[in-house]
Short mmCIF file of C-alpha atoms in Angstrom, two decimals:
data_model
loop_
_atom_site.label_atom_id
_atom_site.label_comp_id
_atom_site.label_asym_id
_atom_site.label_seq_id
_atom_site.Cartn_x
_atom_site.Cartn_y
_atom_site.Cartn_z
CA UNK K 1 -55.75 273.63 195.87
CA UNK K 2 -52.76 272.15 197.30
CA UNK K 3 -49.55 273.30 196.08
CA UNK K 4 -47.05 270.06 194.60
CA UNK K 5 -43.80 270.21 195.86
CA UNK K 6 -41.49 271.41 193.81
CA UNK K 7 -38.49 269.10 192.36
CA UNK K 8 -35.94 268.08 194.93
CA UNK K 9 -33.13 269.31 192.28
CA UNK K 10 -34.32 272.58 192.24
CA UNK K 11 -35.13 272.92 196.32
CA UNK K 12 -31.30 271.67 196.37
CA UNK K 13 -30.17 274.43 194.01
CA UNK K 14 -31.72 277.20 195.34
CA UNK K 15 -30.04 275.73 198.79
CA UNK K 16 -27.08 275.77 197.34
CA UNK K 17 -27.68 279.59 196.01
CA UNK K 18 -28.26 280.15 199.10
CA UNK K 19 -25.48 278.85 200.90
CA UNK K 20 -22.91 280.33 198.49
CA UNK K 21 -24.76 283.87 199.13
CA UNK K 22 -24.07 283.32 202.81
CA UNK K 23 -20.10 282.28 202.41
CA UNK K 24 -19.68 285.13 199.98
CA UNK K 25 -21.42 287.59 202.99
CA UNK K 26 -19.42 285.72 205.91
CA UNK K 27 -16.55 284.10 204.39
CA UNK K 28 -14.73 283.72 207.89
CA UNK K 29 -17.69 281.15 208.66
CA UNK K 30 -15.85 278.04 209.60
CA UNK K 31 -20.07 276.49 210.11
CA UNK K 32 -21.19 278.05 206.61
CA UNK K 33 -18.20 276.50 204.62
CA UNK K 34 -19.22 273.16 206.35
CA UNK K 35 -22.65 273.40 205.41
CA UNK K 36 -21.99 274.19 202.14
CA UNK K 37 -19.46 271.74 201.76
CA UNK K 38 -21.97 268.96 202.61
CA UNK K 39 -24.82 270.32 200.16
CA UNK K 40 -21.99 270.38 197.41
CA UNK K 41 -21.48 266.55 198.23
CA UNK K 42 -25.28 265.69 198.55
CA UNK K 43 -25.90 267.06 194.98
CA UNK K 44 -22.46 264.88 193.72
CA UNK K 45 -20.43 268.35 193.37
CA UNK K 46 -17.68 266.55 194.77
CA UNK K 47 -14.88 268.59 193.15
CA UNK K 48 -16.51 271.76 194.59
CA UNK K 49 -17.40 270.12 197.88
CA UNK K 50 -13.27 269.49 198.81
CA UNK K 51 -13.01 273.26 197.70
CA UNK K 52 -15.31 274.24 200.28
CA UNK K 53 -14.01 272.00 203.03
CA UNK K 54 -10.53 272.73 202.29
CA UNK K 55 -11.41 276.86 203.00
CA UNK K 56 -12.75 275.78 206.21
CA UNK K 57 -10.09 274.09 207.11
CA UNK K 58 -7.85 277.03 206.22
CA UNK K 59 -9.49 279.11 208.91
CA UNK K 60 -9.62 276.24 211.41
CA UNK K 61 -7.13 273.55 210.97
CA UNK K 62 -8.42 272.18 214.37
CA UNK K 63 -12.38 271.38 213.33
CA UNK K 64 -13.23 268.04 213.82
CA UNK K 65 -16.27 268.16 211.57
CA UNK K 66 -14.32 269.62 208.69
CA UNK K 67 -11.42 267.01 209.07
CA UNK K 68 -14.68 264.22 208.99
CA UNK K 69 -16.58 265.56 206.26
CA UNK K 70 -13.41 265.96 204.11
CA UNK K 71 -12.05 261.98 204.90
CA UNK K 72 -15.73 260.89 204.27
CA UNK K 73 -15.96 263.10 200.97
CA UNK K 74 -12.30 261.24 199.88
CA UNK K 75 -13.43 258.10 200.86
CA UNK K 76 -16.56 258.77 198.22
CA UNK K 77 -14.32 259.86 195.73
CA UNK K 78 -12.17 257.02 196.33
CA UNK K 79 -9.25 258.44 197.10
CA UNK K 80 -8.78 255.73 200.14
CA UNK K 81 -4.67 256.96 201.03
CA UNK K 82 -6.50 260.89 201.74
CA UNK K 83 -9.61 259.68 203.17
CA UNK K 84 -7.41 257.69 205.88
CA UNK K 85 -4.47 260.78 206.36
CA UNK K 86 -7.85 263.64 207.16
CA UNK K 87 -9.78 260.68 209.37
CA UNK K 88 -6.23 260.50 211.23
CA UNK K 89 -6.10 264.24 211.54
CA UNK K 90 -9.60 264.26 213.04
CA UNK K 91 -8.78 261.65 215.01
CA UNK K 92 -5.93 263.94 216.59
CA UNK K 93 -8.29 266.32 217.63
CA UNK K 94 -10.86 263.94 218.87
CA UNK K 95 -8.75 260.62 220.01
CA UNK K 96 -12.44 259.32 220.87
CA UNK K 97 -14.00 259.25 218.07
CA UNK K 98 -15.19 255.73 216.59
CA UNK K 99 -16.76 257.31 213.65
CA UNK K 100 -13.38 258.20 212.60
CA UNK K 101 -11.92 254.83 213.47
CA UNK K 102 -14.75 252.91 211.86
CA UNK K 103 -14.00 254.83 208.69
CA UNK K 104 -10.26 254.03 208.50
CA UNK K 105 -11.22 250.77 208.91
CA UNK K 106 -13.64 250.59 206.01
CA UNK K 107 -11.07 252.18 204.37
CA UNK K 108 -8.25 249.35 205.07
CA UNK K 109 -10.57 246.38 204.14
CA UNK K 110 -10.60 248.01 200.49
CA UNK K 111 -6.92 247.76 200.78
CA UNK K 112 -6.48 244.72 202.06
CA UNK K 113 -4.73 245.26 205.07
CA UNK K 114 -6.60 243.15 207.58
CA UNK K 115 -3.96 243.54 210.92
CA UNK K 116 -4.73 247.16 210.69
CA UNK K 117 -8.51 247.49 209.81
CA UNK K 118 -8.85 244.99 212.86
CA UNK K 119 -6.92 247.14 215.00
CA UNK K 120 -9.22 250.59 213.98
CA UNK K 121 -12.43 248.39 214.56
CA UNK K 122 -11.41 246.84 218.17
CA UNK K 123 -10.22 250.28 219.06
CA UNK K 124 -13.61 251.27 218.50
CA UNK K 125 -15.35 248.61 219.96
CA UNK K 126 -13.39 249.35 223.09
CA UNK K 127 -15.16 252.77 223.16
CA UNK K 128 -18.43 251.59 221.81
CA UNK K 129 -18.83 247.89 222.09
CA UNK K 130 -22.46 247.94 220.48
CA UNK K 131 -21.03 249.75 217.33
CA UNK K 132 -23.16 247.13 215.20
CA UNK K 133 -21.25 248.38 211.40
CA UNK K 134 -17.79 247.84 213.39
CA UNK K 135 -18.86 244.53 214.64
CA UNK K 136 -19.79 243.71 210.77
CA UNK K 137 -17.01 244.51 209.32
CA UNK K 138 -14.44 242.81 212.30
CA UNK K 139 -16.38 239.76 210.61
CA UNK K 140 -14.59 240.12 207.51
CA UNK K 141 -11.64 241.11 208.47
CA UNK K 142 -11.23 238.14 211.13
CA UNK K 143 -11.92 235.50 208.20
CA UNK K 144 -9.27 236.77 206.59
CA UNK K 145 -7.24 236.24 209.40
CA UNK K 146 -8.33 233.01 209.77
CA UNK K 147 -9.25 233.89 213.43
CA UNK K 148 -13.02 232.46 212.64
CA UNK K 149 -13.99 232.17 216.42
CA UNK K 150 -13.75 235.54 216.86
CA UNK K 151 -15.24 236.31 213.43
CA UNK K 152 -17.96 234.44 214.58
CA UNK K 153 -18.49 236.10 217.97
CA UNK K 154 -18.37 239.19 216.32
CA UNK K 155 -21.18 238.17 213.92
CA UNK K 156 -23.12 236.79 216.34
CA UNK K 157 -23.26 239.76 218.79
CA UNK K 158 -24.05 242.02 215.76
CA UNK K 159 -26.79 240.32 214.61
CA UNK K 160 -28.02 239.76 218.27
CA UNK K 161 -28.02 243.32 218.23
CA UNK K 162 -29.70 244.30 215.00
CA UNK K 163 -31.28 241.66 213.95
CA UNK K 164 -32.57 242.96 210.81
CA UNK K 165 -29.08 244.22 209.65
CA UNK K 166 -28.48 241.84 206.33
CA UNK K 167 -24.73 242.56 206.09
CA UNK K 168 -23.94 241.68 209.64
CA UNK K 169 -26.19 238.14 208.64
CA UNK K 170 -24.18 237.95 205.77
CA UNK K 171 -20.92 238.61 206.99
CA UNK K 172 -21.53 235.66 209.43
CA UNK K 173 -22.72 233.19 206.74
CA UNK K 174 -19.61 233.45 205.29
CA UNK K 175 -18.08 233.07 209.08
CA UNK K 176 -20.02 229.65 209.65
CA UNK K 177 -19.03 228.83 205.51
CA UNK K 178 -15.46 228.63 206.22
CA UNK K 179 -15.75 227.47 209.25
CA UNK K 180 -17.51 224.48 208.52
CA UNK K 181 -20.90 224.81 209.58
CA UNK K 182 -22.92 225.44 206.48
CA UNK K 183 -26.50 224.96 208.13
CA UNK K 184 -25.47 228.02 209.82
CA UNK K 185 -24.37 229.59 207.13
CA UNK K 186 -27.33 229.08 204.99
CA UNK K 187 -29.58 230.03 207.58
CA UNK K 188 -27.85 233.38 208.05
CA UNK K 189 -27.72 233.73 203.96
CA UNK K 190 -32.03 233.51 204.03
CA UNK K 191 -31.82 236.15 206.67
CA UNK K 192 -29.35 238.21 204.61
CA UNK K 193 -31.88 237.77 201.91
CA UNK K 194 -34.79 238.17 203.15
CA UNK K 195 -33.43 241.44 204.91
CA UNK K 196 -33.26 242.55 201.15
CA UNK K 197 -29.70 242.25 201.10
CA UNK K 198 -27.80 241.39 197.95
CA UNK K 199 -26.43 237.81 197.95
CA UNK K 200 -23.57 237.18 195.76
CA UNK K 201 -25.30 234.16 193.97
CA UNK K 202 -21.69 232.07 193.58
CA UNK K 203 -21.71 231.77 197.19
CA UNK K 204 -25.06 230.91 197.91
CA UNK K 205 -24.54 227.69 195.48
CA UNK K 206 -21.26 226.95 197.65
CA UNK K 207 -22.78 226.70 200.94
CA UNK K 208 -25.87 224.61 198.83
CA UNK K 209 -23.42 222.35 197.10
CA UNK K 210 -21.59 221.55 200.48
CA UNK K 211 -24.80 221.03 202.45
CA UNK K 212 -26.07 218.67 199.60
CA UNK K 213 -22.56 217.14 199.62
CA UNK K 214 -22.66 216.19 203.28
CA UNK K 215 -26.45 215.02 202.93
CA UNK K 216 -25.16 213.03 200.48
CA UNK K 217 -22.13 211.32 202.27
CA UNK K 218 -19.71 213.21 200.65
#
């Protein structure tokens, strides 16, 4: 008879067990703090997670990984202002890295400082031009720049890219929206939605009520 796998909460306790069994037997193990800092996170132990990552930090300041692990675990905590100072820290030890700049990025559209999201997403895009989430995002922020040629070149190459990436589709739609070209952006909304994406239903009925206004000589 086969055996049923057990419950994935208890395969993720006993991991955890685990894990802590192995800090408390090596607890100058920059790797074992990391690993059980990212377990922590995966089971929503965030408090206990930034206690873990913090300690392996301690014994190396210079860890990328740690520095990453800790902006992404603020970032899911919401603490934006200490998910952008660690991705900035990590990005001092790797200048390369476009996870990193992708994140602050992220990070900056939630506060609403376009100039600056756009600069972390280009300087990415210089590394890694086919960095389709960067390219996504660069859509939003360049509408709110009201630089809509390049939001739209941005959209376009992502979704050339991935086609089947319904943000990037619907990051454009609202490109071609303000724009003016609301075939386009209805077009790219069906994608969006077909993709399984969520469509904010108030903007679907704006690009509708402008297509019907135009069919309609208005």
């Amino acid at each position: 008879m086969t055996r049923p796998p057990r419950d994935k909460t208890v395969r993720q306790n006993q991991l955890i067990k685990d894990l802590e069994k192995e800090m408390e037997n090596n607890m100058k193990s920059v790797m074992a703090a990391l690993r059980l800092g990212m377990v922590y996170r995966n089971a929503e132990r965030l408090e206990d997670a930034e206690i873990a990552f913090k300690y392996g930090m301690e014994l190396d300041p210079l860890s990328f990984e740690i520095r990453l692990n800790l902006s992404t675990l603020y970032f899911q905590m919401g603490r934006l202002d200490d998910g952008i100072k660690e991705s900035e820290a990590a990005l001092k030890i790797r200048p390369d890295s476009t996870e990193a700049m992708a994140n602050i990025g992220a990070a900056l559209i939630q506060l609403q400082r376009w100039k600056d999201a756009a600069e972390y997403f280009n300087k990415a895009l210089e590394i890694k031009p086919e960095m389709i989430t960067a390219l996504a995002n660069l859509v939003t922020v360049n509408v709110e720049l009201d630089d809509l040629e390049s939001a739209i070149a941005a959209g376009e190459k992502a979704v050339g890219l991935a086609p089947k990436f319904g943000v990037a589709h619907n990051n454009l739609a609202v490109a071609y929206y303000y724009h003016g070209d609301y075939d386009l952006a209805l077009d790219h909304l069906e994608k969006a939605k077909k993709l399984g994406y969520k469509i904010a239903p108030q903007f679907e009925e704006m690009v509708s009520a402008k297509i019907g206004s135009e069919r309609d000589g208005g």
